[in-house]
mmCIF file of C-alpha atoms in Angstrom:
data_model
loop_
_atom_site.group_PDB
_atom_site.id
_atom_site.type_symbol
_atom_site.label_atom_id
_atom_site.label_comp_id
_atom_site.label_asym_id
_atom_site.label_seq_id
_atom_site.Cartn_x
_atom_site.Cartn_y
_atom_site.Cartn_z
ATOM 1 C CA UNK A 736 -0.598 -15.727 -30.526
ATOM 2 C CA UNK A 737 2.182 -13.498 -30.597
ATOM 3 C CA UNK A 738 5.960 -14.811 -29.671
ATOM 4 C CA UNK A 739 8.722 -12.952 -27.379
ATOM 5 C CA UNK A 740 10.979 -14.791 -29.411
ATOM 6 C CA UNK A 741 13.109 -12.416 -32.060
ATOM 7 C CA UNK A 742 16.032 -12.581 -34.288
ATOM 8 C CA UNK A 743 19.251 -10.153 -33.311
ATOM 9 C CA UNK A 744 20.041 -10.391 -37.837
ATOM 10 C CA UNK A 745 20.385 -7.639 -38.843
ATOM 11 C CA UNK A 746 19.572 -3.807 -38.830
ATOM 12 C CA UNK A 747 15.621 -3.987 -37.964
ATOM 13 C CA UNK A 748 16.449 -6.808 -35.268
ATOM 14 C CA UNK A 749 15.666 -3.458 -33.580
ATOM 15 C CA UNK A 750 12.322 -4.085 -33.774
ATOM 16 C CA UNK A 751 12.393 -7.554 -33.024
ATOM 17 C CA UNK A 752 13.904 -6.938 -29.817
ATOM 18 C CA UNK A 753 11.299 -3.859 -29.554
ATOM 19 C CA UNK A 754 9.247 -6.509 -30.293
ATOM 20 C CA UNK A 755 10.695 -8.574 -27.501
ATOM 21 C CA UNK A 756 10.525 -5.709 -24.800
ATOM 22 C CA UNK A 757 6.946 -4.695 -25.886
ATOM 23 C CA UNK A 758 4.751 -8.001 -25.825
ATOM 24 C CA UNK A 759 6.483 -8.604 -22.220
ATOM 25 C CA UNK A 760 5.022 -5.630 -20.994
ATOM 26 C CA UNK A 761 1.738 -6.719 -22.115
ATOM 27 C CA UNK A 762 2.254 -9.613 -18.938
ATOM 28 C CA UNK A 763 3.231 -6.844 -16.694
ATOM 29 C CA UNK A 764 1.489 -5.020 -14.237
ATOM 30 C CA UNK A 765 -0.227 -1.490 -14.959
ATOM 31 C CA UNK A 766 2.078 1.668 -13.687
ATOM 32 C CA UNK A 767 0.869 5.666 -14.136
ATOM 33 C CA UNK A 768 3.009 8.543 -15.157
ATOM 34 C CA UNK A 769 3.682 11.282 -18.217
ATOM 35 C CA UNK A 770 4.006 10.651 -21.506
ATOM 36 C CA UNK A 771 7.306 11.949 -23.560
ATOM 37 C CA UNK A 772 7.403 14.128 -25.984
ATOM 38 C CA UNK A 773 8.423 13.648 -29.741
ATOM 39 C CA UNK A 774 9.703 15.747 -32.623
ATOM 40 C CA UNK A 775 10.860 15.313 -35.702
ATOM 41 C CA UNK A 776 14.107 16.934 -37.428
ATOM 42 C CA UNK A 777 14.993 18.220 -41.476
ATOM 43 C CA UNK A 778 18.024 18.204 -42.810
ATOM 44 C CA UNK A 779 19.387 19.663 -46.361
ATOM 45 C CA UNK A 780 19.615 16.846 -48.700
ATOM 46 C CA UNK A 781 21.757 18.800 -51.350
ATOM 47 C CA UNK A 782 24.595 17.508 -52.882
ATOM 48 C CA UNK A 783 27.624 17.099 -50.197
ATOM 49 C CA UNK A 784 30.745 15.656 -49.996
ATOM 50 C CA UNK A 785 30.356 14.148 -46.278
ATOM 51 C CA UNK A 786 27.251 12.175 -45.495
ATOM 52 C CA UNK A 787 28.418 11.122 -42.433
ATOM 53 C CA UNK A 788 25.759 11.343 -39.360
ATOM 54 C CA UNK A 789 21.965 11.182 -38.466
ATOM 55 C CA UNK A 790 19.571 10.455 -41.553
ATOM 56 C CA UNK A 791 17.145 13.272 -42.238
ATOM 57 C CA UNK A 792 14.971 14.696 -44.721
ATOM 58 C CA UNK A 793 13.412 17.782 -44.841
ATOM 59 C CA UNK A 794 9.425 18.184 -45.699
ATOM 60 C CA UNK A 795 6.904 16.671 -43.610
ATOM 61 C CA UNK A 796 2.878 17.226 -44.239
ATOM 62 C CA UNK A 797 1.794 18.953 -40.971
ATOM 63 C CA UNK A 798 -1.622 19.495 -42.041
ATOM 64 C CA UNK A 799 -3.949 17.134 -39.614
ATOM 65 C CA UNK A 800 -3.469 19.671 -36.690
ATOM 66 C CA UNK A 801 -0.870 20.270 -33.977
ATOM 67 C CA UNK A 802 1.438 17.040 -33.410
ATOM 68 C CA UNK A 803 -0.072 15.937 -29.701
ATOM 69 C CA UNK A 804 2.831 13.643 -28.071
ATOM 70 C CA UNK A 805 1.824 10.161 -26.753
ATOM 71 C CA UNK A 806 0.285 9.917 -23.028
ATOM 72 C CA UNK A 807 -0.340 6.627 -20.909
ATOM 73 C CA UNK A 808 -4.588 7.608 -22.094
ATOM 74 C CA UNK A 809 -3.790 8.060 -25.900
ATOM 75 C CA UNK A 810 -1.826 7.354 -28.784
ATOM 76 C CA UNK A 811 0.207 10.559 -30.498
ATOM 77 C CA UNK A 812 -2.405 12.270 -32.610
ATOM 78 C CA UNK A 813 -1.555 14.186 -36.205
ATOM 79 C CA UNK A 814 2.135 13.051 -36.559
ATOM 80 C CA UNK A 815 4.084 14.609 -38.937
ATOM 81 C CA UNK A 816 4.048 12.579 -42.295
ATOM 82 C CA UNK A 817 6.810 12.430 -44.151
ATOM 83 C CA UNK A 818 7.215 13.656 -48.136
ATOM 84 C CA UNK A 819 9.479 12.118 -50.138
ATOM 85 C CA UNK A 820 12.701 13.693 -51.035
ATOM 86 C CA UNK A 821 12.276 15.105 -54.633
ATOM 87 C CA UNK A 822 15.543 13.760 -55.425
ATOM 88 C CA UNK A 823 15.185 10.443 -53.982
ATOM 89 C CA UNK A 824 14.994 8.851 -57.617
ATOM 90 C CA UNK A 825 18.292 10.321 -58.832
ATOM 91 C CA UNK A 826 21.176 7.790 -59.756
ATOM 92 C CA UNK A 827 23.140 9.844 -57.512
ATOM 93 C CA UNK A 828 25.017 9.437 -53.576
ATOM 94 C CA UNK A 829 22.727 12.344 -52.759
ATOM 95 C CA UNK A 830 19.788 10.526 -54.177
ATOM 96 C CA UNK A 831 20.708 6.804 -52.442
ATOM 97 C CA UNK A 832 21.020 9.243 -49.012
ATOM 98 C CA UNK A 833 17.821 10.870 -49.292
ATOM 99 C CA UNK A 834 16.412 7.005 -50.297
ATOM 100 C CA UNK A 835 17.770 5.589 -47.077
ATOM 101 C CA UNK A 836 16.583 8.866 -45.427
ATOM 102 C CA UNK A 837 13.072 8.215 -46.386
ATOM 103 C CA UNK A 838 13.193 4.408 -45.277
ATOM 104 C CA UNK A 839 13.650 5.856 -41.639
ATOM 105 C CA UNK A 840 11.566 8.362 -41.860
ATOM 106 C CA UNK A 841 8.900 6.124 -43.112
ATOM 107 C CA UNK A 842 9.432 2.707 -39.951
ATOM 108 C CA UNK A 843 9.340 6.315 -37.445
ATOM 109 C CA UNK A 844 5.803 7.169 -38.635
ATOM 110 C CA UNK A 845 4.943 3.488 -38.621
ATOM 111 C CA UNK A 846 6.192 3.173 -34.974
ATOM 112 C CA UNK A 847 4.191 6.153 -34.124
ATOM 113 C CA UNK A 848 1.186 5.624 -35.954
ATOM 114 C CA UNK A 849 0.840 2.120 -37.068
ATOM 115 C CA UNK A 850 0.381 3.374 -40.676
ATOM 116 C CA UNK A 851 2.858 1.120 -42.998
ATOM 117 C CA UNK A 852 1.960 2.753 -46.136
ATOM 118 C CA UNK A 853 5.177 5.081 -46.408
ATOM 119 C CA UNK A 854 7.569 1.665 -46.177
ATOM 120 C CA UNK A 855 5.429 0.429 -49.099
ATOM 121 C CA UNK A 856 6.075 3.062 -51.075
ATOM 122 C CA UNK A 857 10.176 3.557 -49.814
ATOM 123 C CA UNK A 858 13.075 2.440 -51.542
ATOM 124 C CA UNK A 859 13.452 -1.080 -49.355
ATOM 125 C CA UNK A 860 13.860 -4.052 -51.392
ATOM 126 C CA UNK A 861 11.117 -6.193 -51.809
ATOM 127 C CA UNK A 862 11.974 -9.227 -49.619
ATOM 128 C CA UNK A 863 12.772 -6.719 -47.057
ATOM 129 C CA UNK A 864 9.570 -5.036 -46.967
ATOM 130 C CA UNK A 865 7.623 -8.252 -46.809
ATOM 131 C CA UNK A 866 9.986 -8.974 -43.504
ATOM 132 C CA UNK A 867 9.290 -5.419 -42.156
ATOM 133 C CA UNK A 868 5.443 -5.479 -42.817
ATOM 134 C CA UNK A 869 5.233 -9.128 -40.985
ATOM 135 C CA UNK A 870 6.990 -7.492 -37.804
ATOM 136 C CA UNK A 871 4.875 -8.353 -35.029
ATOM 137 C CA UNK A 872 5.364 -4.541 -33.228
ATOM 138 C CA UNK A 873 4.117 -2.617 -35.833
ATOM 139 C CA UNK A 874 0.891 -5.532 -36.115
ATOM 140 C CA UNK A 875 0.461 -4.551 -32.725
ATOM 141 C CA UNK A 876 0.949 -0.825 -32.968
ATOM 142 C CA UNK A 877 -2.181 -0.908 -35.681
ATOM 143 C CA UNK A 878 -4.525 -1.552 -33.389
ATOM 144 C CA UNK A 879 -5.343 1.767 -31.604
ATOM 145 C CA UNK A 880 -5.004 0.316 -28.085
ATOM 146 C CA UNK A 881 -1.335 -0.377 -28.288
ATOM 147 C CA UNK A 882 1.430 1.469 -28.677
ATOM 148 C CA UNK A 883 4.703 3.256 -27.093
ATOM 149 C CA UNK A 884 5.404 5.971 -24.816
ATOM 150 C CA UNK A 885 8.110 7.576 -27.432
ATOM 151 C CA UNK A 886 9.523 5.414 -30.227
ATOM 152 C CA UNK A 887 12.382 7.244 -32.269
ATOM 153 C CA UNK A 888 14.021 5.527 -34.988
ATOM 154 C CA UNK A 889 17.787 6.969 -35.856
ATOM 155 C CA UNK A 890 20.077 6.230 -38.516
ATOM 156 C CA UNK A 891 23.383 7.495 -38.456
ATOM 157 C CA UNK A 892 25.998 7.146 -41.831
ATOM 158 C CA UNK A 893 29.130 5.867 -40.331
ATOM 159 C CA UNK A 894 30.871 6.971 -43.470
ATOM 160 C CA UNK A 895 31.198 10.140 -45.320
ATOM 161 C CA UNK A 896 30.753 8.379 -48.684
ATOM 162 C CA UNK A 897 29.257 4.679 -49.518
ATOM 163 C CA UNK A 898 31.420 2.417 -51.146
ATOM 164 C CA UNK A 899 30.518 1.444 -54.841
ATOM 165 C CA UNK A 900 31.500 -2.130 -56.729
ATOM 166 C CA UNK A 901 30.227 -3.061 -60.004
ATOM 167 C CA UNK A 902 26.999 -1.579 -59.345
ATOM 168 C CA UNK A 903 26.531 -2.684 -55.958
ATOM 169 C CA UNK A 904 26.977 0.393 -53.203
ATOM 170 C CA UNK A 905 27.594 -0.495 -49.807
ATOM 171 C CA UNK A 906 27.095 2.077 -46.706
ATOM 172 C CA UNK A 907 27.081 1.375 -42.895
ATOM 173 C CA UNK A 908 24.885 2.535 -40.879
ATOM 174 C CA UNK A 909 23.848 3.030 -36.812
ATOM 175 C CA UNK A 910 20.427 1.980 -36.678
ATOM 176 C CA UNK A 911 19.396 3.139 -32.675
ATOM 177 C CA UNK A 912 15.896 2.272 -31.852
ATOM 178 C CA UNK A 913 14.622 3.807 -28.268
ATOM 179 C CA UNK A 914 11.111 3.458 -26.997
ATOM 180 C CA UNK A 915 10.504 5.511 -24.229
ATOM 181 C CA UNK A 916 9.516 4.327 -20.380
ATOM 182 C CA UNK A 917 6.240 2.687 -20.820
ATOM 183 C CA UNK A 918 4.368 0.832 -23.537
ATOM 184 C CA UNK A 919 0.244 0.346 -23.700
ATOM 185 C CA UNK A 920 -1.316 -2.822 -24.399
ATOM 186 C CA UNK A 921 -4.921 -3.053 -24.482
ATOM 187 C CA UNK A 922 -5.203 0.419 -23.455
ATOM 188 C CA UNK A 923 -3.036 -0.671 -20.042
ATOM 189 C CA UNK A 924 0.128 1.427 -19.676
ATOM 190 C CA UNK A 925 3.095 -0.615 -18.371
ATOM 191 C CA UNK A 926 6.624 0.501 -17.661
ATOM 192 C CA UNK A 927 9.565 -0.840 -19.614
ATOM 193 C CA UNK A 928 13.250 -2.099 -17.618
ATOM 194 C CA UNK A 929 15.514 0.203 -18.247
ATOM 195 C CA UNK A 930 17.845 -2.045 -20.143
ATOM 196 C CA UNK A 931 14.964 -2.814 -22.560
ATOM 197 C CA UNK A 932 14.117 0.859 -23.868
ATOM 198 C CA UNK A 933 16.948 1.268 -26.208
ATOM 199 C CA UNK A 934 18.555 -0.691 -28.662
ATOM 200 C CA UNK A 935 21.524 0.129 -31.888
ATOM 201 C CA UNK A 936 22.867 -2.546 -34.167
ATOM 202 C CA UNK A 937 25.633 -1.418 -36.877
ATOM 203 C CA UNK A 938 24.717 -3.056 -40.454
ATOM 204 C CA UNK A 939 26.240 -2.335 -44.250
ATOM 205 C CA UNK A 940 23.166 -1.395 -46.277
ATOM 206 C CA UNK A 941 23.390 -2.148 -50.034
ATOM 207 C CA UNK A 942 21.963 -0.836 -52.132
ATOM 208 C CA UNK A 943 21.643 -0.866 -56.401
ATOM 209 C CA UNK A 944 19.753 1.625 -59.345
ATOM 210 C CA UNK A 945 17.967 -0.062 -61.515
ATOM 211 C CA UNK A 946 14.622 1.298 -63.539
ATOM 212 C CA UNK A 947 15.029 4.905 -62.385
ATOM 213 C CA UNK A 948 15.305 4.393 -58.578
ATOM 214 C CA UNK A 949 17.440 2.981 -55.555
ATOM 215 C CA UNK A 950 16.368 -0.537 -54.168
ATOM 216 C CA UNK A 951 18.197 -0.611 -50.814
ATOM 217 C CA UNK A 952 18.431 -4.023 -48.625
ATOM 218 C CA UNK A 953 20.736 -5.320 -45.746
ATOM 219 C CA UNK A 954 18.467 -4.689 -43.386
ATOM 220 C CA UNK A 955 18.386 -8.337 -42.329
ATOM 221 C CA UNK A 956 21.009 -9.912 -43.078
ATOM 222 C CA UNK A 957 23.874 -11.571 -41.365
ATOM 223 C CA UNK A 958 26.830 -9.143 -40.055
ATOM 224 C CA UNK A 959 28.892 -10.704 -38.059
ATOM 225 C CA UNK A 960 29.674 -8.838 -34.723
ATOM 226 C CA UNK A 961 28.977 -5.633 -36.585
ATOM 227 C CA UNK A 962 25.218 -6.216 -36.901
ATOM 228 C CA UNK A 963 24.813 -7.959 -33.119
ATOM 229 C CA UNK A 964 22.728 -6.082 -31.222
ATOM 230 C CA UNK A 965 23.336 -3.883 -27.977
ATOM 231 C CA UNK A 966 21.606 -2.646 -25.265
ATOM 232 C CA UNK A 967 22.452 1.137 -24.326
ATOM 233 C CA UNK A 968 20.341 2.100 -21.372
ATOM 234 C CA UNK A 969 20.519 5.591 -21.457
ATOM 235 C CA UNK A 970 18.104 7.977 -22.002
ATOM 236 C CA UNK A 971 17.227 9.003 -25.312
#
């Protein structure tokens, strides 16, 4: 059985506490209203002095149909799926950007869709992958009777440029994780408290090239009162 009980380590405590917020719904009572609506934005990826702000990337593979937002009946059909940057293997800053880029753009279509494929194939390390796949959100959202009103996953560079030492790069990041008003569980549409829709944690990423691509990690580890999480109940 699944447990309400998450870690705040840690950039993807995010989805712990999504987590958290989602599986109590699933006690709560059943509530009627309209779902939100969704996009998804591009960015150019080319070679820039500041890197500063949201993560994006630009191509997406549109071709299952028109994107149909997520209602309180049904989950979002034909999401966007993301392509990977064609410079996401380059031992460059643009090419660790457009490797973090993808990373986000790949736990958004897993929030949306329950498909996890596109973080197995990212530039996440390893161990934090195996973390990510084991999150007990996106186990739920793969069943077709569960998932959220709106997710939207958002990483912001708090820096222009990362910060490089013997090998090792190191770039913060605004990781903001909002959900929308309601969450379905067993095909049973409940709202979600205010104070429990939105969530951003601060982390360093770090990152390192090795065998022709990035390997990027951080995500849950330790940060101090950087990486604590926060609620921010505002709309999204």
């Amino acid at each position: 059985m699944l447990t309400t009980s998450v870690s705040r380590r840690g950039a993807l405590g995010v989805l712990g506490l999504g987590s958290a917020a989602f599986l109590a719904a699933c006690s709560s009572s059943n509530s009627n209203g309209n779902g939100g609506d969704s996009g998804t934005s591009a960015s150019s990826t080319s070679t820039r002095s500041d890197y500063s702000g949201e993560a994006k990337i630009d191509k997406f593979d549109t071709s299952a149909g028109t994107y149909e937002p997520a209602t309180r009946e049904t989950p979002a059909k034909n999401v966007p799926k993301p392509i990977k940057p064609e410079n996401m293997n380059e031992n460059s800053v643009a090419g660790l950007y457009s490797s973090i880029a993808f990373i986000g753009a790949a736990l958004q279509y897993a929030l949306q869709t329950g498909d996890m494929s596109l973080i197995n194939e990212s530039a996440m390390s390893d161990e934090d992958k195996e973390t990510t796949l084991s999150s007990s959100l996106f186990t739920a959202i793969q069943n077709e009777k569960n998932w959220l009103a709106d997710p939207k996953l958002v990483m912001n560079f708090v820096d222009a440029q990362p910060k490089e030492e013997n090998g090792t790069y190191t770039w913060p990041v605004n990781v903001s994780m909002s959900q929308g008003e309601y969450a379905v569980h067993d095909g049973e549409a409940v709202d979600l408290p205010e104070d429990r829709r939105k969530y951003t944690q601060k982390i360093n990423f770090t990152a390192k090239y090795d065998n022709n691509k990035w390997s990027v990690g951080g995500f849950y580890e330790t940060g101090g009162s950087d990486s604590s999480a926060s609620h921010d109940t505002q709309d999204s």
